[in-house]
Coordinates of C-alpha atoms in Angstrom, one line a residue:
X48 CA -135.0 -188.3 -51.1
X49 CA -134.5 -188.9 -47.2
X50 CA -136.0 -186.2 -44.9
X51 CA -132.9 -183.8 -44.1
X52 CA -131.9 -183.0 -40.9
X53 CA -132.8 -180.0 -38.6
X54 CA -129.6 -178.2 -39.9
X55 CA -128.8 -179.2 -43.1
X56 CA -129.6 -177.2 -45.7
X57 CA -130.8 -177.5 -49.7
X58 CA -130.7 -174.1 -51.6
X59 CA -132.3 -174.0 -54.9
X60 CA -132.6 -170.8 -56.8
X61 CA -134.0 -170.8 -59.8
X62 CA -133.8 -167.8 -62.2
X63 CA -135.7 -169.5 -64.7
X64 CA -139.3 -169.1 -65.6
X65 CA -139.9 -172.8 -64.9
X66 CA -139.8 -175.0 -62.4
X67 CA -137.2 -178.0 -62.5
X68 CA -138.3 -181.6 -61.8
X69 CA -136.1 -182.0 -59.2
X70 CA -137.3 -178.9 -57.5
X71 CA -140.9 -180.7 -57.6
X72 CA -139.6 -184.0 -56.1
X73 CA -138.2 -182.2 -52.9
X74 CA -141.7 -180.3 -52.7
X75 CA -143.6 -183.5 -52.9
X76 CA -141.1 -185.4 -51.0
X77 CA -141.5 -183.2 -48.0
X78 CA -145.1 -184.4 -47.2
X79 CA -144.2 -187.6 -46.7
X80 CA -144.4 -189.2 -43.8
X81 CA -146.0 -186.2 -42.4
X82 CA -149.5 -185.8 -40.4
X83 CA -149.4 -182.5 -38.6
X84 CA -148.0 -178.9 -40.8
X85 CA -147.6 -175.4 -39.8
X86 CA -147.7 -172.5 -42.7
X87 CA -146.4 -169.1 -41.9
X88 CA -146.0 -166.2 -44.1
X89 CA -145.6 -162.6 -44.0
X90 CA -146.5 -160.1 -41.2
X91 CA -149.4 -157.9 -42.9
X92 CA -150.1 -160.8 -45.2
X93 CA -151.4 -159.7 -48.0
X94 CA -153.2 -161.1 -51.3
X95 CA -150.3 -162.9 -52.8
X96 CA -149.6 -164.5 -49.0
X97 CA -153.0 -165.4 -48.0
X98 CA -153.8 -167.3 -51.4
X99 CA -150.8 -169.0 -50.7
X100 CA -151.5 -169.9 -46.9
X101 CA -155.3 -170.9 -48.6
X102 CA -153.5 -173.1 -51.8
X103 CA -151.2 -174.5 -49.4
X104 CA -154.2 -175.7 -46.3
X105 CA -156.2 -177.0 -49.1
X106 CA -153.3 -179.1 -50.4
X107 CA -152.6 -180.9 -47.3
X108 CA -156.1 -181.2 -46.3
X109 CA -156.1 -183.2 -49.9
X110 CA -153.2 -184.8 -48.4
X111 CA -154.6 -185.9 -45.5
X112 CA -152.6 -184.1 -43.4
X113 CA -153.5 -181.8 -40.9
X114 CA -152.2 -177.9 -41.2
X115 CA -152.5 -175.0 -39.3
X116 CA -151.7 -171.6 -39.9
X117 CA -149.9 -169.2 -37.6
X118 CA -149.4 -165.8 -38.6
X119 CA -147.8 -162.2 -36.6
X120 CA -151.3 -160.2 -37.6
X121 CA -153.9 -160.5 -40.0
X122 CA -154.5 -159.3 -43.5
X123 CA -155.3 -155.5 -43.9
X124 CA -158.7 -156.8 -45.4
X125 CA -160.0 -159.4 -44.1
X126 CA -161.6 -160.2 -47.5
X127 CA -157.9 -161.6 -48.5
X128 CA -159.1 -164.2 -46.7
X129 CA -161.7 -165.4 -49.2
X130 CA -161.9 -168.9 -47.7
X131 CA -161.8 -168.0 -44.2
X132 CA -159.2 -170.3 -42.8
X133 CA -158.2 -170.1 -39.5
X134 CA -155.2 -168.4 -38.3
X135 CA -153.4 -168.7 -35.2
X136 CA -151.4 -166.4 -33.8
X137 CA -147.5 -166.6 -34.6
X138 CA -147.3 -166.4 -30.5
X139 CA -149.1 -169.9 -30.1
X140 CA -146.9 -171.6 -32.2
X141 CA -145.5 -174.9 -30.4
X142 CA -143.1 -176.5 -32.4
X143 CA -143.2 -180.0 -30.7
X144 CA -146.6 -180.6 -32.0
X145 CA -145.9 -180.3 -35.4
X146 CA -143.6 -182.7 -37.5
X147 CA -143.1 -179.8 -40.3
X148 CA -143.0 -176.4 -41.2
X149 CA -144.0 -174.8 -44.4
X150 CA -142.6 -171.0 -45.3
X151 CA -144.6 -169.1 -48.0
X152 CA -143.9 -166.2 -49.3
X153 CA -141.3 -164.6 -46.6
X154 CA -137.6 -164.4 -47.0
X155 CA -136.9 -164.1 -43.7
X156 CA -138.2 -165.5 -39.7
X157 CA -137.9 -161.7 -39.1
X158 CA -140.2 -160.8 -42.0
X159 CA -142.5 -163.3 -40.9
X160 CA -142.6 -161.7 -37.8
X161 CA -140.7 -163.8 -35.2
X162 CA -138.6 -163.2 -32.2
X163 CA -134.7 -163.2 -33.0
X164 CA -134.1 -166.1 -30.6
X165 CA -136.8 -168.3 -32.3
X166 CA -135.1 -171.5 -33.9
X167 CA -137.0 -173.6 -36.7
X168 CA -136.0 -177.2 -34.5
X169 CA -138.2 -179.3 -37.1
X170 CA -138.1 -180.1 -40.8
X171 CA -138.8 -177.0 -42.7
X172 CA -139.5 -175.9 -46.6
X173 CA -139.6 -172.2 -48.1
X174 CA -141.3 -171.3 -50.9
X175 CA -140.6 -168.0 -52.0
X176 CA -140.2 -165.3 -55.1
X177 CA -138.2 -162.9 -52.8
X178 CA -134.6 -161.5 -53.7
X179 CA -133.3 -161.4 -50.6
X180 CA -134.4 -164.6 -49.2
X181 CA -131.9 -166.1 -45.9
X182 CA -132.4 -169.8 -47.1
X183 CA -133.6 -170.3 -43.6
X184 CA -135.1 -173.7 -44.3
X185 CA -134.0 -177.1 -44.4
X186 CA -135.8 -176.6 -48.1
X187 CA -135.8 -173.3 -49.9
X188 CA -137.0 -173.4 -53.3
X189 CA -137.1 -169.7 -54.5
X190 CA -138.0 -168.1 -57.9
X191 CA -137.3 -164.5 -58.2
X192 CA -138.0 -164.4 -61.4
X193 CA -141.6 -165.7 -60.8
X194 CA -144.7 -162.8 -60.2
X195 CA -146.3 -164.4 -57.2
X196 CA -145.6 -167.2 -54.9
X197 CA -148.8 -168.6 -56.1
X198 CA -147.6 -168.9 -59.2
X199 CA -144.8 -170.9 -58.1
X200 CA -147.0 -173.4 -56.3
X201 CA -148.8 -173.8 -59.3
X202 CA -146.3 -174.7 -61.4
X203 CA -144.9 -177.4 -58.6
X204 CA -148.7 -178.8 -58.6
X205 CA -150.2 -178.1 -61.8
X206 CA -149.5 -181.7 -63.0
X207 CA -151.1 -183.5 -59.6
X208 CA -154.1 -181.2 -59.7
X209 CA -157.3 -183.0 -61.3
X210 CA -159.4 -180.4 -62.5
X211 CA -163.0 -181.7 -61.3
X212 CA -162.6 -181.9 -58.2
X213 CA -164.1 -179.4 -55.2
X214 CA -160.9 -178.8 -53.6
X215 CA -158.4 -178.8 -56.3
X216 CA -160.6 -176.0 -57.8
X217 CA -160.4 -174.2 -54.4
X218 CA -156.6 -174.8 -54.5
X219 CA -156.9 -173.1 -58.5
X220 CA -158.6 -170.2 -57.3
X221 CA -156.6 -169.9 -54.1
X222 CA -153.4 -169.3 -56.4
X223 CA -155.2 -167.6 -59.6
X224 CA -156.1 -165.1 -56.7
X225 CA -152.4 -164.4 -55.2
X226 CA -151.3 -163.7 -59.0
X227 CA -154.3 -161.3 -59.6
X228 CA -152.5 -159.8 -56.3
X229 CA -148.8 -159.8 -57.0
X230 CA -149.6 -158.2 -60.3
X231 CA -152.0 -155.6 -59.6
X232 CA -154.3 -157.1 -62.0
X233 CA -151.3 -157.8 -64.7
X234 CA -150.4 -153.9 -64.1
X235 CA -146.3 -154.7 -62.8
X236 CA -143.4 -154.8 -64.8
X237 CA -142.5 -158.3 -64.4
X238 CA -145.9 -159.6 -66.5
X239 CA -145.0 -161.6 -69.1
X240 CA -146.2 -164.4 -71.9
X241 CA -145.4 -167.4 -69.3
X242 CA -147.4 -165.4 -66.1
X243 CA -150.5 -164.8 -68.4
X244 CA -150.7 -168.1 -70.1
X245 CA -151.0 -169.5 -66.6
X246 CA -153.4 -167.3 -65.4
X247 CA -155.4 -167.9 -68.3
X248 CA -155.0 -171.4 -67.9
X249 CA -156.2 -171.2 -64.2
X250 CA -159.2 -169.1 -65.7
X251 CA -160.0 -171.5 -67.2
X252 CA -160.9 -173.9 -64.7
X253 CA -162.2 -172.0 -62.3
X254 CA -163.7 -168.9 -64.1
X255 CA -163.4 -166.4 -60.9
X256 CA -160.9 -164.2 -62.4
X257 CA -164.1 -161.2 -62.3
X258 CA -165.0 -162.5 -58.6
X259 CA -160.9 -162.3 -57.6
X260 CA -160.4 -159.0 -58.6
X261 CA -163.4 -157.3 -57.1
X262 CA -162.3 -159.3 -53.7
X263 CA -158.8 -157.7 -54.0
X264 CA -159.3 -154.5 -55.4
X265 CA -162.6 -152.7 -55.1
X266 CA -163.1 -152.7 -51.7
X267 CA -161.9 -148.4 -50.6
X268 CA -164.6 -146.1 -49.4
X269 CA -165.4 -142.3 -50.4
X270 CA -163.5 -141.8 -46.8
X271 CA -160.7 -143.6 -47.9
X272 CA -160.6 -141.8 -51.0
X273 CA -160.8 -138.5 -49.3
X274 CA -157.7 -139.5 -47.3
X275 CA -155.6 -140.3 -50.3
X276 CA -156.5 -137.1 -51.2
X277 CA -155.1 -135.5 -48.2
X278 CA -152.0 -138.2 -48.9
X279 CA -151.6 -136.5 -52.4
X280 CA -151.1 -132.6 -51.1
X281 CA -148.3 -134.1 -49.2
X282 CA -146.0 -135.5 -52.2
X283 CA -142.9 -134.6 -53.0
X284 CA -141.1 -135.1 -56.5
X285 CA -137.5 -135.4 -57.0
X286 CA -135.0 -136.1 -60.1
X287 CA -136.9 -134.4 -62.7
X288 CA -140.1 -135.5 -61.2
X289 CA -139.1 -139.1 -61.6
X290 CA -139.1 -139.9 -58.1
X291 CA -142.3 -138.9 -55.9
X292 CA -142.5 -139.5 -52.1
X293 CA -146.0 -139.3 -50.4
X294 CA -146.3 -139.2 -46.7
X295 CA -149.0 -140.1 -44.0
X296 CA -148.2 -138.7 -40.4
X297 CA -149.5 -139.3 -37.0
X298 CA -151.6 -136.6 -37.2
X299 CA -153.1 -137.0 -40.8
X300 CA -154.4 -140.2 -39.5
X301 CA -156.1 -138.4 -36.3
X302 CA -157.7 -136.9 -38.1
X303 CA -159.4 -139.4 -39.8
X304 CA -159.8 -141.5 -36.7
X305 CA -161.3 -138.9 -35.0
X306 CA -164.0 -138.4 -38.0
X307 CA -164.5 -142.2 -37.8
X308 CA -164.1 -144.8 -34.9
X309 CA -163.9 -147.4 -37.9
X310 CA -161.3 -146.2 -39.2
X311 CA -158.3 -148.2 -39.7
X312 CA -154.6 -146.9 -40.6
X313 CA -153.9 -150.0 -42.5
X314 CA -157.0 -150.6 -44.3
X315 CA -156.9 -146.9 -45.6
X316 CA -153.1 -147.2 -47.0
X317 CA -153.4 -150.3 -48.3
X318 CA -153.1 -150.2 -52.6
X319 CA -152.3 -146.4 -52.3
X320 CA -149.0 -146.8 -53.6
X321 CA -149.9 -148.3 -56.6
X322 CA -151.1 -145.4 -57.7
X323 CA -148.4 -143.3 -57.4
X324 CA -147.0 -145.6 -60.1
X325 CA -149.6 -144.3 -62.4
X326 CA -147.9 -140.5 -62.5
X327 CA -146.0 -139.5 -65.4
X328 CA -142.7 -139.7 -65.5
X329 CA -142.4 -141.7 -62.6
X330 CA -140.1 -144.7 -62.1
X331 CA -140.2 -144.8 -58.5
X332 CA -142.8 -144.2 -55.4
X333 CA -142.3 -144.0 -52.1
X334 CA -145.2 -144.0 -49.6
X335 CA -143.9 -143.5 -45.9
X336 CA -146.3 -144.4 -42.8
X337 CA -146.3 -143.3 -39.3
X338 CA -147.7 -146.1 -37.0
X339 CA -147.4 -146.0 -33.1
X340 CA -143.8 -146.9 -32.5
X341 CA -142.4 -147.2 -36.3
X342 CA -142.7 -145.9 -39.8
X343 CA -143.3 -148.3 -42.4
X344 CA -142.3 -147.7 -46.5
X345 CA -143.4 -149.4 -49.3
X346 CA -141.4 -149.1 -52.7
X347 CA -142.6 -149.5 -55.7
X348 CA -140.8 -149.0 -59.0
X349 CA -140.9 -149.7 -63.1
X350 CA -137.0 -150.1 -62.7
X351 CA -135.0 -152.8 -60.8
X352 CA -134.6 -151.0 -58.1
X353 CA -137.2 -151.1 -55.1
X354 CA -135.3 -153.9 -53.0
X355 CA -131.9 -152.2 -53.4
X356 CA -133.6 -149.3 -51.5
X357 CA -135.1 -151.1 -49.1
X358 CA -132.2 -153.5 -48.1
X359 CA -130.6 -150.2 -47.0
X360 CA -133.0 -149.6 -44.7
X361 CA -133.1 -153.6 -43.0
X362 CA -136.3 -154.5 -45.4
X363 CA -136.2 -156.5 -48.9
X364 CA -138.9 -157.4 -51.2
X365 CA -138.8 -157.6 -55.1
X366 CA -136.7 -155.7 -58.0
X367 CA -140.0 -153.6 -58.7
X368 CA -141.4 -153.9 -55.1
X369 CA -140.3 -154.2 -51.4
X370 CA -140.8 -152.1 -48.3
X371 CA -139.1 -152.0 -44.7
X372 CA -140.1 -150.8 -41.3
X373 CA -137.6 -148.8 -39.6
X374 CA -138.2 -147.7 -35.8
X375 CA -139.8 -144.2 -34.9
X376 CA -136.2 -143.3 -33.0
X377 CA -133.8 -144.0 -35.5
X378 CA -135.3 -140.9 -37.1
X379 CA -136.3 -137.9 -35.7
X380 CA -139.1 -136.8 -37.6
X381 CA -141.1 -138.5 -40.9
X382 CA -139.2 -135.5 -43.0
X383 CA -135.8 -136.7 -41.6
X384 CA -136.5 -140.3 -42.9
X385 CA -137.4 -138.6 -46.6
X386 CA -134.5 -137.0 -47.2
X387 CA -132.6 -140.2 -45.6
X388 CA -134.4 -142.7 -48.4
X389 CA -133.7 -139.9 -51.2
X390 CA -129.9 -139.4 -50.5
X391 CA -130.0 -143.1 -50.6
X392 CA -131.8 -143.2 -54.0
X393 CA -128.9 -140.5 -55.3
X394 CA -125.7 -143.0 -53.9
X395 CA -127.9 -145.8 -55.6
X396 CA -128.0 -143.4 -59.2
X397 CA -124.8 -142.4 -58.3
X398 CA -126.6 -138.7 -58.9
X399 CA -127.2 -135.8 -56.8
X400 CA -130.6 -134.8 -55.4
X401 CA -132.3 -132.3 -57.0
X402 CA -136.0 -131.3 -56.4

C-alpha cells in the first residue's frame, strides 16, 4: 500500500475482538521506507501508555529505525517506565526531522497534550482502544473493544515476534505490562476469554507477570494511605448508594505537602479510584482533583457509562473508564463541579438525584 498523503485519511474501527489482516498490512506498511519516528501518547501517561511507548521504541529499534518519544509530562510513577526510555518533552517536538509519527493510546492531539494550532504535517498512524477517538491520523486503527492498547499491538505483532530473542521478549513484557495496567490486574469489566488467553500466552514467554504487577501496583506508602483515608471522610453517595463521589481539595493536599516536602499530588491519587469500585453497591465512582489552575476527574464504572459522563465535560476515555479536566473557573468551587457531574449522571439515567 503507497504511503498516504498528509491529509488523507484511512479510518478503521474495529469492534471485533480480533485484528483483521488488512489492519496488520497498513501497520507494517507504515515503517517502510522510514528511518527517523516520533511516539506520543497521553498527557499523565500511565501504565497502559508507557508499555506501549516502551513495545513500540523497542519495535523500531528491531526495525532499524530510529524513534524518539515526546511526551506533555511524565508518568505519575516513574516506575511505569520500567525500561527507562527517554522521553522528550512534547514542546521539543520538530516535525521536519522526523519522516513519521506514531499515536498510542490517545484519541485526541488535545489529550495528548498539544497546542490547538499544532498540525500533524507528516505521515501519521493511531493506535488506539478509545471510544471517542478524532481519527486524527493519516492511519487510525482503533479497537474499542480491546482492554489495553498493548494488547492491540500484540495482536498486530504477535506473528512477527520470534520468541528467543532479547528484544522481542522486552517488546512481550512491554505489552504484557500495559494489559496488567488497563485491567487492574484482570479486575475491569471488559476481561474476557480472548484478553486472558493472551496474557497467558505473553506469560508465557516472558514469565514477569509477578514482577509487572508489583511495578504497577504496590508501590503507595503508609502516608499515602493515610491520605486516602482523609479522601474517604469526604465521599458522597448518591442513587441508593450506587453512585459515590470522593473529593481532594486544595487544602487536603496542603496538608499533606506541608507534612512532607516529597509529597506529590499525583503520585498520592494515583489507583485511588479503583477502589472506590470495590464498595457495595456501587456502579459508578467519581474521584474529583483540585490541581493549581484545574480540577481533574477520573470515572470509573461496572456499567457503560464512564465516557458518556465525561464527554459532557470535554474529556473521553473508555465505556467503564475515562476522565476530563475542566478549568478551575468554569466552576466556582469543587462542590459546584459535584453536583454539576451528578445532575449530569441523572439526565444520563434519565432519573432524579437523590442522596
Amino acid at each position: 500500500m503507497n504511503q498516504a498523503s498528509n491529509t488523507s485519511k484511512i479510518k478503521y474501527t474495529n469492534d471485533s475482538r480480533n485484528v483483521k489482516e488488512i489492519e496488520k498490512k497498513i501497520f507494517f506498511n507504515f515503517f517502510q521506507g522510514k528511518s527517523r519516528l516520533a511516539i506520543v501518547s497521553h498527557l499523565d501517561p500511565d501504565g497502559d501508555a508507557m508499555a506501549s511507548l516502551s513495545a513500540m521504541t523497542f519495535f523500531c529499534e528491531k526495525q532499524n529505525i530510529f524513534s524518539q518519544i515526546f511526551q506533555f509530562n511524565k508518568p505519575p510513577f516513574p516506575e511505569y517506565n520500567y525500561w527507562n526510555i527517554s522521553i522528550d518533552n512534547i514542546d521539543n517536538l520538530c516535525l521536519n526531522k522526523f519522516d513519521g509519527i506514531i499515536f498510542v493510546d490517545t484519541p485526541s492531539l488535545k489529550r495528548a497534550g498539544f497546542k490547538d494550532n499544532f498540525e500533524v504535517l507528516i505521515p501519521s498512524i493511531s493506535i488506539d482502544h478509545h471510544i471517542d477517538n478524532k481519527y486524527f491520523t493519516n492511519f487510525s486503527l482503533i479497537y474499542p473493544s480491546f482492554c489495553a492498547t498493548a494488547e492491540i499491538i500484540f495482536e498486530l505483532l504477535r506473528e512477527s515476534l520470534d520468541y528467543d530473542l532479547p528484544l522481542d521478549k522486552k517488546i512481550m513484557e512491554a505489552l504484557l505490562m500495559g494489559i496488567l495496567f488497563d485491567t487492574y490486574y484482570f479486575q475491569t469489566e471488559n476481561v474476557d476469554a480472548i484478553l486472558l488467553e493472551r496474557a497467558s500466552f505473553l506469560e508465557s514467554k516472558t514469565n514477569s507477570i509477578h514482577i509487572l504487577k508489583n511495578i504497577l501496583f504496590k508501590n503507595q506508602t503508609p502516608q499515602i494511605y493515610s491520605f486516602w483515608g482523609k479522601i474517604l471522610l469526604n465521599t458522597s453517595l448518591y442513587f441508593n448508594k450506587q453512585v459515590v463521589v470522593a473529593k481532594a481539595d486544595d487544602l487536603l493536599y496542603s496538608e499533606f505537602e506541608k507534612k512532607d516536602k516529597n509529597f506529590s499530588r499525583d503520585f498520592a491519587s494515583e489507583g485511588f479510584i479503583n477502589h472506590l469500585m470495590n464498595l457495595r453497591n456501587v456502579e459508578i465512582a467519581i474521584f474529583i482533583r483540585e490541581l493549581t489552575d484545574v480540577y481533574k476527574v477520573s470515572i470509573r464504572s461496572s456499567i457503560k457509562i464512564a465516557s458518556r459522563l465525561a464527554n459532557r465535560f470535554g474529556g473521553g476515555g473508555h465505556e467503564n473508564a475515562a476522565a476530563f479536566r475542566i478549568d478551575k473557573k468554569t466552576f466556582l468551587s469543587i462542590d459546584e463541579l459535584e453536583n454539576s457531574i451528578i445532575n449530569t449522571i441523572s439526565e444520563i439515567w434519565g432519573e432524579k438525584k437523590e442522596k
